[in-house]
Tab-separated table of N, CA and C in Angstrom:
chain	number	residue	atom	x	y	z
A	1	MET	N	-15.696	-0.899	10.169
A	1	MET	CA	-15.247	-1.774	11.286
A	1	MET	C	-16.128	-1.519	12.444
A	2	PRO	N	-16.370	-2.340	13.429
A	2	PRO	CA	-17.142	-2.077	14.492
A	2	PRO	C	-16.444	-1.095	15.439
A	3	ASP	N	-17.235	-0.265	16.100
A	3	ASP	CA	-16.681	0.693	16.935
A	3	ASP	C	-15.927	0.023	18.106
A	4	SER	N	-16.436	-1.141	18.588
A	4	SER	CA	-15.762	-1.874	19.664
A	4	SER	C	-14.352	-2.302	19.349
A	5	TYR	N	-14.115	-2.548	18.010
A	5	TYR	CA	-12.815	-2.875	17.570
A	5	TYR	C	-11.972	-1.600	17.442
A	6	LEU	N	-12.472	-0.547	16.751
A	6	LEU	CA	-11.766	0.747	16.567
A	6	LEU	C	-11.392	1.383	17.839
A	7	ASN	N	-12.289	1.403	18.796
A	7	ASN	CA	-12.083	2.002	20.090
A	7	ASN	C	-11.427	1.106	21.127
A	8	GLY	N	-11.300	-0.140	20.700
A	8	GLY	CA	-10.772	-1.161	21.678
A	8	GLY	C	-9.304	-1.496	21.348
A	9	PRO	N	-9.143	-2.837	20.818
A	9	PRO	CA	-7.868	-3.365	20.717
A	9	PRO	C	-7.052	-2.928	19.433
A	10	LEU	N	-7.646	-2.171	18.589
A	10	LEU	CA	-6.925	-1.833	17.312
A	10	LEU	C	-5.640	-1.080	17.554
A	11	ALA	N	-5.595	-0.151	18.363
A	11	ALA	CA	-4.365	0.677	18.633
A	11	ALA	C	-3.206	-0.251	19.248
A	12	THR	N	-3.570	-1.112	20.177
A	12	THR	CA	-2.688	-1.956	20.785
A	12	THR	C	-2.049	-2.951	19.751
A	13	GLU	N	-2.915	-3.572	18.927
A	13	GLU	CA	-2.588	-4.510	17.870
A	13	GLU	C	-1.639	-3.828	16.833
A	14	LYS	N	-1.883	-2.623	16.398
A	14	LYS	CA	-1.197	-1.918	15.467
A	14	LYS	C	0.231	-1.453	15.955
A	15	LEU	N	0.278	-1.068	17.193
A	15	LEU	CA	1.563	-0.785	17.858
A	15	LEU	C	2.417	-1.929	17.933
A	16	ALA	N	1.904	-3.117	18.303
A	16	ALA	CA	2.701	-4.242	18.369
A	16	ALA	C	3.159	-4.693	17.003
A	17	LEU	N	2.372	-4.560	15.975
A	17	LEU	CA	2.650	-4.996	14.625
A	17	LEU	C	3.915	-4.100	14.173
A	18	TRP	N	3.772	-2.788	14.341
A	18	TRP	CA	4.799	-1.857	13.767
A	18	TRP	C	5.990	-1.949	14.659
A	19	GLN	N	5.973	-2.138	15.905
A	19	GLN	CA	7.126	-2.388	16.690
A	19	GLN	C	7.969	-3.598	16.212
A	20	GLY	N	7.241	-4.576	15.843
A	20	GLY	CA	7.904	-5.815	15.287
A	20	GLY	C	8.484	-5.565	13.917
A	21	ARG	N	7.693	-4.865	13.032
A	21	ARG	CA	8.172	-4.589	11.731
A	21	ARG	C	9.449	-3.682	11.742
A	22	THR	N	9.492	-2.768	12.587
A	22	THR	CA	10.647	-1.845	12.733
A	22	THR	C	11.836	-2.436	13.429
A	23	ALA	N	11.585	-3.322	14.427
A	23	ALA	CA	12.681	-3.828	15.183
A	23	ALA	C	13.360	-4.898	14.490
A	24	GLU	N	12.689	-5.699	13.632
A	24	GLU	CA	13.314	-6.721	12.794
A	24	GLU	C	12.736	-6.611	11.446
A	25	PRO	N	13.276	-5.608	10.625
A	25	PRO	CA	12.760	-5.379	9.235
A	25	PRO	C	13.049	-6.631	8.459
A	26	ASP	N	12.094	-6.929	7.536
A	26	ASP	CA	12.150	-8.000	6.585
A	26	ASP	C	12.829	-7.299	5.311
A	27	PRO	N	13.960	-7.855	4.890
A	27	PRO	CA	14.716	-7.271	3.808
A	27	PRO	C	14.058	-7.305	2.517
A	28	ALA	N	12.991	-8.082	2.267
A	28	ALA	CA	12.216	-8.057	1.026
A	28	ALA	C	11.090	-7.082	1.126
A	29	SER	N	10.794	-6.518	2.237
A	29	SER	CA	9.730	-5.471	2.418
A	29	SER	C	10.267	-4.100	2.149
A	30	GLY	N	9.409	-3.157	1.881
A	30	GLY	CA	9.803	-1.796	1.683
A	30	GLY	C	8.935	-0.925	2.639
A	31	LEU	N	9.544	0.023	3.267
A	31	LEU	CA	8.911	1.049	4.051
A	31	LEU	C	9.339	2.423	3.595
A	32	PHE	N	8.321	3.189	3.173
A	32	PHE	CA	8.598	4.530	2.523
A	32	PHE	C	7.826	5.568	3.310
A	33	VAL	N	8.583	6.515	3.756
A	33	VAL	CA	7.951	7.551	4.735
A	33	VAL	C	8.092	8.954	4.013
A	34	ALA	N	6.993	9.616	3.874
A	34	ALA	CA	6.989	10.958	3.407
A	34	ALA	C	6.999	11.962	4.511
A	35	VAL	N	7.983	12.876	4.575
A	35	VAL	CA	8.129	13.801	5.650
A	35	VAL	C	7.884	15.199	5.165
A	36	ASP	N	7.428	16.019	6.090
A	36	ASP	CA	7.214	17.521	5.775
A	36	ASP	C	7.790	18.231	6.974
A	37	GLY	N	9.077	18.657	6.788
A	37	GLY	CA	9.767	19.126	7.995
A	37	GLY	C	9.920	18.134	9.006
A	38	PRO	N	9.452	18.423	10.240
A	38	PRO	CA	9.565	17.447	11.332
A	38	PRO	C	8.402	16.406	11.418
A	39	ASP	N	7.366	16.591	10.514
A	39	ASP	CA	6.237	15.776	10.556
A	39	ASP	C	6.195	14.545	9.572
A	40	VAL	N	5.682	13.484	9.929
A	40	VAL	CA	5.415	12.395	8.959
A	40	VAL	C	4.081	12.688	8.237
A	41	ALA	N	4.197	12.884	6.910
A	41	ALA	CA	3.083	13.239	6.103
A	41	ALA	C	2.335	11.976	5.582
A	42	GLY	N	2.967	10.851	5.515
A	42	GLY	CA	2.434	9.615	5.016
A	42	GLY	C	3.381	8.569	4.975
A	43	PHE	N	2.917	7.334	4.687
A	43	PHE	CA	3.861	6.233	4.557
A	43	PHE	C	3.271	5.118	3.697
A	44	ALA	N	4.163	4.240	3.112
A	44	ALA	CA	3.712	3.092	2.386
A	44	ALA	C	4.556	1.865	2.869
A	45	TYR	N	3.949	0.758	2.849
A	45	TYR	CA	4.732	-0.479	3.295
A	45	TYR	C	4.320	-1.620	2.403
A	46	THR	N	5.254	-2.448	1.926
A	46	THR	CA	5.100	-3.621	1.022
A	46	THR	C	5.605	-4.877	1.699
A	47	ILE	N	5.015	-5.910	1.332
A	47	ILE	CA	5.381	-7.281	1.896
A	47	ILE	C	5.432	-8.232	0.759
A	48	LEU	N	6.533	-8.970	0.546
A	48	LEU	CA	6.515	-10.076	-0.402
A	48	LEU	C	5.787	-11.248	0.091
A	49	ARG	N	4.746	-11.659	-0.722
A	49	ARG	CA	3.924	-12.843	-0.323
A	49	ARG	C	4.387	-14.172	-0.766
A	50	SER	N	3.934	-15.149	-0.193
A	50	SER	CA	4.297	-16.570	-0.519
A	50	SER	C	3.878	-16.930	-2.008
A	51	ASP	N	2.917	-16.242	-2.545
A	51	ASP	CA	2.537	-16.545	-3.919
A	51	ASP	C	3.346	-15.743	-4.975
A	52	GLY	N	4.360	-15.043	-4.491
A	52	GLY	CA	5.331	-14.405	-5.427
A	52	GLY	C	4.902	-12.935	-5.777
A	53	ARG	N	3.679	-12.577	-5.300
A	53	ARG	CA	3.299	-11.141	-5.494
A	53	ARG	C	3.771	-10.253	-4.422
A	54	LEU	N	3.778	-8.937	-4.649
A	54	LEU	CA	4.152	-7.954	-3.639
A	54	LEU	C	2.873	-7.313	-3.219
A	55	LEU	N	2.686	-7.343	-1.912
A	55	LEU	CA	1.468	-6.720	-1.299
A	55	LEU	C	1.755	-5.257	-0.816
A	56	LEU	N	1.011	-4.371	-1.333
A	56	LEU	CA	0.993	-2.983	-0.775
A	56	LEU	C	0.153	-3.078	0.414
A	57	ASP	N	0.696	-3.333	1.585
A	57	ASP	CA	-0.013	-3.571	2.803
A	57	ASP	C	-0.567	-2.263	3.456
A	58	ASN	N	0.258	-1.158	3.258
A	58	ASN	CA	-0.255	0.119	3.775
A	58	ASN	C	0.093	1.239	2.812
A	59	LEU	N	-0.799	2.122	2.639
A	59	LEU	CA	-0.564	3.443	1.962
A	59	LEU	C	-1.448	4.447	2.609
A	60	HIS	N	-0.830	5.276	3.399
A	60	HIS	CA	-1.562	6.266	4.165
A	60	HIS	C	-0.993	7.675	4.065
A	61	ALA	N	-1.956	8.668	3.935
A	61	ALA	CA	-1.584	10.049	4.122
A	61	ALA	C	-2.076	10.497	5.594
A	62	ARG	N	-1.273	11.316	6.179
A	62	ARG	CA	-1.732	11.745	7.543
A	62	ARG	C	-3.149	12.484	7.489
A	63	PRO	N	-3.964	12.230	8.462
A	63	PRO	CA	-5.211	12.949	8.399
A	63	PRO	C	-5.021	14.438	8.294
A	64	GLY	N	-5.838	15.022	7.335
A	64	GLY	CA	-5.687	16.415	7.063
A	64	GLY	C	-4.798	16.635	5.888
A	65	ARG	N	-4.071	15.542	5.416
A	65	ARG	CA	-3.182	15.742	4.254
A	65	ARG	C	-3.658	14.911	3.047
A	66	THR	N	-4.763	14.178	3.198
A	66	THR	CA	-5.312	13.458	2.089
A	66	THR	C	-5.708	14.404	0.952
A	67	GLY	N	-5.552	14.061	-0.223
A	67	GLY	CA	-5.847	14.947	-1.339
A	67	GLY	C	-4.760	16.036	-1.692
A	68	SER	N	-3.619	15.856	-0.972
A	68	SER	CA	-2.550	16.868	-1.168
A	68	SER	C	-1.491	16.276	-2.144
A	69	GLY	N	-1.587	15.134	-2.667
A	69	GLY	CA	-0.633	14.532	-3.511
A	69	GLY	C	0.401	13.562	-2.910
A	70	ILE	N	0.368	13.536	-1.573
A	70	ILE	CA	1.405	12.627	-0.869
A	70	ILE	C	1.124	11.221	-1.156
A	71	GLY	N	-0.113	10.754	-1.216
A	71	GLY	CA	-0.444	9.370	-1.509
A	71	GLY	C	0.028	8.970	-2.984
A	72	GLY	N	-0.188	9.888	-3.922
A	72	GLY	CA	0.300	9.670	-5.231
A	72	GLY	C	1.752	9.552	-5.402
A	73	ARG	N	2.441	10.433	-4.669
A	73	ARG	CA	3.977	10.424	-4.656
A	73	ARG	C	4.483	9.106	-3.999
A	74	LEU	N	3.885	8.669	-2.874
A	74	LEU	CA	4.304	7.529	-2.228
A	74	LEU	C	4.010	6.282	-3.146
A	75	LEU	N	2.843	6.306	-3.778
A	75	LEU	CA	2.524	5.175	-4.646
A	75	LEU	C	3.584	5.136	-5.827
A	76	ARG	N	3.802	6.216	-6.432
A	76	ARG	CA	4.729	6.127	-7.578
A	76	ARG	C	6.141	5.746	-7.093
A	77	HIS	N	6.542	6.214	-5.937
A	77	HIS	CA	7.890	5.801	-5.383
A	77	HIS	C	7.948	4.313	-5.188
A	78	THR	N	6.804	3.780	-4.524
A	78	THR	CA	6.661	2.341	-4.293
A	78	THR	C	6.723	1.484	-5.542
A	79	LEU	N	5.985	1.893	-6.465
A	79	LEU	CA	5.994	1.285	-7.860
A	79	LEU	C	7.362	1.194	-8.488
A	80	ALA	N	8.070	2.352	-8.468
A	80	ALA	CA	9.440	2.483	-9.024
A	80	ALA	C	10.291	1.460	-8.190
A	81	TRP	N	10.206	1.538	-6.921
A	81	TRP	CA	11.129	0.621	-6.032
A	81	TRP	C	10.786	-0.846	-6.395
A	82	ALA	N	9.552	-1.138	-6.547
A	82	ALA	CA	9.173	-2.541	-6.814
A	82	ALA	C	9.680	-2.989	-8.167
A	83	ALA	N	9.686	-2.114	-9.150
A	83	ALA	CA	10.201	-2.418	-10.547
A	83	ALA	C	11.637	-2.802	-10.442
A	84	VAL	N	12.383	-2.248	-9.539
A	84	VAL	CA	13.792	-2.573	-9.534
A	84	VAL	C	14.083	-3.681	-8.510
A	85	GLU	N	13.502	-3.606	-7.327
A	85	GLU	CA	13.818	-4.589	-6.259
A	85	GLU	C	12.969	-5.899	-6.404
A	86	HIS	N	11.938	-5.853	-7.162
A	86	HIS	CA	11.104	-7.085	-7.254
A	86	HIS	C	10.609	-7.212	-8.729
A	87	ARG	N	11.572	-7.089	-9.571
A	87	ARG	CA	11.418	-7.158	-11.030
A	87	ARG	C	10.603	-8.355	-11.333
A	88	GLY	N	9.568	-8.131	-12.226
A	88	GLY	CA	8.748	-9.222	-12.698
A	88	GLY	C	7.566	-9.678	-11.790
A	89	ARG	N	7.342	-8.982	-10.740
A	89	ARG	CA	6.262	-9.343	-9.808
A	89	ARG	C	5.156	-8.239	-9.924
A	90	ASP	N	3.866	-8.851	-9.764
A	90	ASP	CA	2.732	-7.935	-9.589
A	90	ASP	C	2.880	-7.326	-8.277
A	91	LEU	N	2.265	-6.094	-8.178
A	91	LEU	CA	1.947	-5.418	-6.945
A	91	LEU	C	0.453	-5.335	-6.754
A	92	TYR	N	0.051	-5.705	-5.604
A	92	TYR	CA	-1.504	-5.719	-5.436
A	92	TYR	C	-1.787	-5.218	-3.969
A	93	LEU	N	-3.031	-4.917	-3.819
A	93	LEU	CA	-3.525	-4.408	-2.439
A	93	LEU	C	-4.830	-4.939	-2.241
A	94	GLU	N	-5.339	-4.859	-0.973
A	94	GLU	CA	-6.687	-5.113	-0.646
A	94	GLU	C	-7.295	-3.894	0.085
A	95	VAL	N	-8.453	-3.563	-0.344
A	95	VAL	CA	-9.153	-2.321	0.360
A	95	VAL	C	-10.591	-2.685	0.546
A	96	LEU	N	-10.977	-2.166	1.772
A	96	LEU	CA	-12.375	-2.420	2.114
A	96	LEU	C	-13.292	-1.756	1.054
A	97	ARG	N	-14.343	-2.441	0.659
A	97	ARG	CA	-15.200	-1.955	-0.395
A	97	ARG	C	-15.905	-0.637	-0.017
A	98	ALA	N	-16.078	-0.415	1.291
A	98	ALA	CA	-16.739	0.820	1.801
A	98	ALA	C	-15.822	2.024	1.602
A	99	ASN	N	-14.487	1.780	1.460
A	99	ASN	CA	-13.541	2.916	1.383
A	99	ASN	C	-13.594	3.412	-0.058
A	100	THR	N	-14.603	4.152	-0.434
A	100	THR	CA	-14.742	4.616	-1.783
A	100	THR	C	-13.647	5.661	-2.157
A	101	ARG	N	-13.239	6.413	-1.286
A	101	ARG	CA	-12.170	7.328	-1.650
A	101	ARG	C	-10.864	6.652	-2.064
A	102	ALA	N	-10.527	5.595	-1.310
A	102	ALA	CA	-9.347	4.910	-1.636
A	102	ALA	C	-9.532	4.167	-3.045
A	103	ILE	N	-10.692	3.667	-3.230
A	103	ILE	CA	-10.990	2.944	-4.430
A	103	ILE	C	-10.860	3.899	-5.613
A	104	ALA	N	-11.409	5.145	-5.482
A	104	ALA	CA	-11.211	6.062	-6.540
A	104	ALA	C	-9.788	6.395	-6.778
A	105	PHE	N	-9.013	6.457	-5.733
A	105	PHE	CA	-7.599	6.770	-5.869
A	105	PHE	C	-6.880	5.646	-6.661
A	106	TYR	N	-7.155	4.402	-6.333
A	106	TYR	CA	-6.532	3.347	-7.043
A	106	TYR	C	-6.832	3.295	-8.505
A	107	ASP	N	-8.162	3.555	-8.755
A	107	ASP	CA	-8.655	3.615	-10.200
A	107	ASP	C	-7.921	4.727	-10.904
A	108	ARG	N	-7.761	5.854	-10.280
A	108	ARG	CA	-7.050	6.980	-10.918
A	108	ARG	C	-5.576	6.615	-11.202
A	109	HIS	N	-4.945	5.815	-10.372
A	109	HIS	CA	-3.550	5.559	-10.428
A	109	HIS	C	-3.261	4.255	-11.217
A	110	GLY	N	-4.155	3.796	-12.021
A	110	GLY	CA	-3.961	2.767	-12.997
A	110	GLY	C	-4.051	1.271	-12.416
A	111	ALA	N	-4.548	1.059	-11.238
A	111	ALA	CA	-4.742	-0.283	-10.761
A	111	ALA	C	-5.908	-0.897	-11.466
A	112	THR	N	-5.949	-2.165	-11.522
A	112	THR	CA	-6.938	-3.013	-12.127
A	112	THR	C	-7.630	-3.799	-10.988
A	113	ARG	N	-9.008	-3.788	-10.991
A	113	ARG	CA	-9.699	-4.589	-10.009
A	113	ARG	C	-9.609	-5.968	-10.366
A	114	THR	N	-8.962	-6.842	-9.435
A	114	THR	CA	-8.680	-8.218	-9.784
A	114	THR	C	-9.463	-9.234	-8.896
A	115	GLY	N	-10.302	-8.747	-8.040
A	115	GLY	CA	-11.005	-9.584	-7.160
A	115	GLY	C	-11.883	-8.921	-6.134
A	116	GLU	N	-12.868	-9.670	-5.749
A	116	GLU	CA	-13.782	-9.183	-4.570
A	116	GLU	C	-14.050	-10.370	-3.720
A	117	ARG	N	-14.051	-10.105	-2.388
A	117	ARG	CA	-14.377	-11.234	-1.493
A	117	ARG	C	-14.730	-10.613	-0.189
A	118	VAL	N	-15.108	-11.445	0.744
A	118	VAL	CA	-15.380	-11.024	2.119
A	118	VAL	C	-14.156	-11.392	2.972
A	119	TYR	N	-13.562	-10.430	3.745
A	119	TYR	CA	-12.407	-10.696	4.541
A	119	TYR	C	-12.993	-10.909	5.927
A	120	ARG	N	-12.527	-11.988	6.482
A	120	ARG	CA	-12.966	-12.357	7.963
A	120	ARG	C	-11.878	-12.043	8.877
A	121	PHE	N	-12.062	-11.063	9.681
A	121	PHE	CA	-11.151	-10.581	10.661
A	121	PHE	C	-11.018	-11.581	11.845
A	122	ASP	N	-9.775	-11.753	12.356
A	122	ASP	CA	-9.670	-12.574	13.513
A	122	ASP	C	-10.519	-12.107	14.755
A	123	GLN	N	-10.894	-10.913	14.741
A	123	GLN	CA	-11.665	-10.356	15.855
A	123	GLN	C	-13.162	-10.783	15.809
A	124	GLY	N	-13.493	-11.484	14.819
A	124	GLY	CA	-14.846	-11.993	14.727
A	124	GLY	C	-15.895	-11.215	13.864
A	125	PHE	N	-15.426	-10.394	13.009
A	125	PHE	CA	-16.343	-9.742	12.099
A	125	PHE	C	-15.893	-9.881	10.678
A	126	ALA	N	-16.637	-9.614	9.681
A	126	ALA	CA	-16.285	-9.806	8.259
A	126	ALA	C	-16.784	-8.580	7.552
A	127	LEU	N	-15.876	-8.211	6.519
A	127	LEU	CA	-16.211	-6.988	5.642
A	127	LEU	C	-15.885	-7.308	4.238
A	128	PRO	N	-16.664	-6.764	3.196
A	128	PRO	CA	-16.312	-7.002	1.819
A	128	PRO	C	-15.008	-6.183	1.425
A	129	GLU	N	-14.215	-6.758	0.667
A	129	GLU	CA	-13.049	-6.048	0.247
A	129	GLU	C	-12.855	-6.290	-1.235
A	130	VAL	N	-12.062	-5.337	-1.805
A	130	VAL	CA	-11.747	-5.446	-3.290
A	130	VAL	C	-10.144	-5.553	-3.363
A	131	GLU	N	-9.796	-6.338	-4.316
A	131	GLU	CA	-8.383	-6.465	-4.615
A	131	GLU	C	-8.056	-5.688	-5.910
A	132	TYR	N	-6.992	-4.931	-5.886
A	132	TYR	CA	-6.512	-4.082	-6.925
A	132	TYR	C	-4.975	-4.666	-7.285
A	133	THR	N	-4.691	-4.613	-8.616
A	133	THR	CA	-3.325	-5.102	-8.967
A	133	THR	C	-2.743	-4.238	-9.987
A	134	TRP	N	-1.404	-3.982	-9.897
A	134	TRP	CA	-0.697	-3.431	-11.045
A	134	TRP	C	0.267	-4.658	-11.410
A	135	THR	N	-0.005	-5.037	-12.750
A	135	THR	CA	0.771	-6.202	-13.209
A	135	THR	C	2.224	-5.851	-13.229
A	136	ALA	N	3.046	-6.904	-13.337
A	136	ALA	CA	4.526	-6.783	-13.510
A	136	ALA	C	4.852	-5.785	-14.561
A	137	LYS	N	4.126	-5.874	-15.718
A	137	LYS	CA	4.353	-4.905	-16.821
A	137	LYS	C	4.073	-3.510	-16.471
A	138	ALA	N	2.977	-3.281	-15.788
A	138	ALA	CA	2.599	-1.906	-15.288
A	138	ALA	C	3.621	-1.470	-14.298
A	139	VAL	N	4.073	-2.331	-13.354
A	139	VAL	CA	5.172	-1.895	-12.448
A	139	VAL	C	6.436	-1.552	-13.154
A	140	ALA	N	6.824	-2.384	-14.142
A	140	ALA	CA	8.006	-2.093	-14.853
A	140	ALA	C	8.019	-0.713	-15.606
A	141	ALA	N	6.864	-0.300	-16.047
A	141	ALA	CA	6.743	0.975	-16.676
A	141	ALA	C	7.038	2.064	-15.804
A	142	HIS	N	7.001	1.969	-14.473
A	142	HIS	CA	7.366	2.997	-13.393
A	142	HIS	C	8.868	3.107	-13.402
A	143	GLU	N	9.638	1.966	-13.616
A	143	GLU	CA	11.018	2.076	-13.575
A	143	GLU	C	11.513	2.876	-14.785
A	144	ILE	N	10.846	2.706	-15.969
A	144	ILE	CA	11.156	3.475	-17.164
A	144	ILE	C	10.859	4.912	-16.923
A	145	ARG	N	9.758	5.264	-16.285
A	145	ARG	CA	9.499	6.694	-16.069
A	145	ARG	C	10.512	7.330	-15.098
A	146	VAL	N	10.977	6.615	-14.053
A	146	VAL	CA	11.947	7.179	-13.194
A	146	VAL	C	13.296	7.345	-13.952
A	147	ALA	N	13.641	6.451	-14.716
A	147	ALA	CA	14.916	6.550	-15.608
A	147	ALA	C	14.773	7.759	-16.442
A	148	LEU	N	13.694	8.006	-17.106
A	148	LEU	CA	13.452	9.179	-18.032
A	148	LEU	C	13.549	10.376	-17.204
A	149	ASP	N	12.923	10.461	-16.009
A	149	ASP	CA	12.996	11.630	-15.117
A	149	ASP	C	14.370	11.997	-14.774
A	150	ARG	N	15.296	11.085	-14.571
A	150	ARG	CA	16.625	11.277	-14.180
A	150	ARG	C	17.443	11.935	-15.317
A	151	TRP	N	17.019	11.672	-16.567
A	151	TRP	CA	17.700	12.332	-17.627
A	151	TRP	C	17.249	13.627	-18.126
A	152	ARG	N	16.076	13.989	-17.680
A	152	ARG	CA	15.613	15.362	-17.986
A	152	ARG	C	16.540	16.447	-17.286
A	153	PRO	N	16.795	17.545	-18.154
A	153	PRO	CA	17.642	18.558	-17.513
A	153	PRO	C	16.788	19.382	-16.569
């Protein structure tokens, strides 16, 4: 992203977005927060889209905590939640193609690349992105894993 956007309006835009999301939560959305003592270690957020799919809109580990397993735990929790709360729906996400670390993460965690396009930002720039999907069947498999984990002694 251009430095002018990253160092300019991005923080204000994101603050307004999250103030709205937390002040008036959408009951079909999911917000999951990983905590480590008093610190937020990461979070994930999903949105039900008009096409019937569930968008994993955010999955982030706190800077300095990437590679620690927090992202994987948040993703598994999100998939298990989606299997129960949004049964029969695909879960997908969009990631900038230049974010090779995230792409490797989604590849390792069983997502399938389902599209590539150029995303045009409202701020006047465009960047290539990749879409990844966990099919409804793959999402349902996470519900089964959670159920099995509950029965283990």
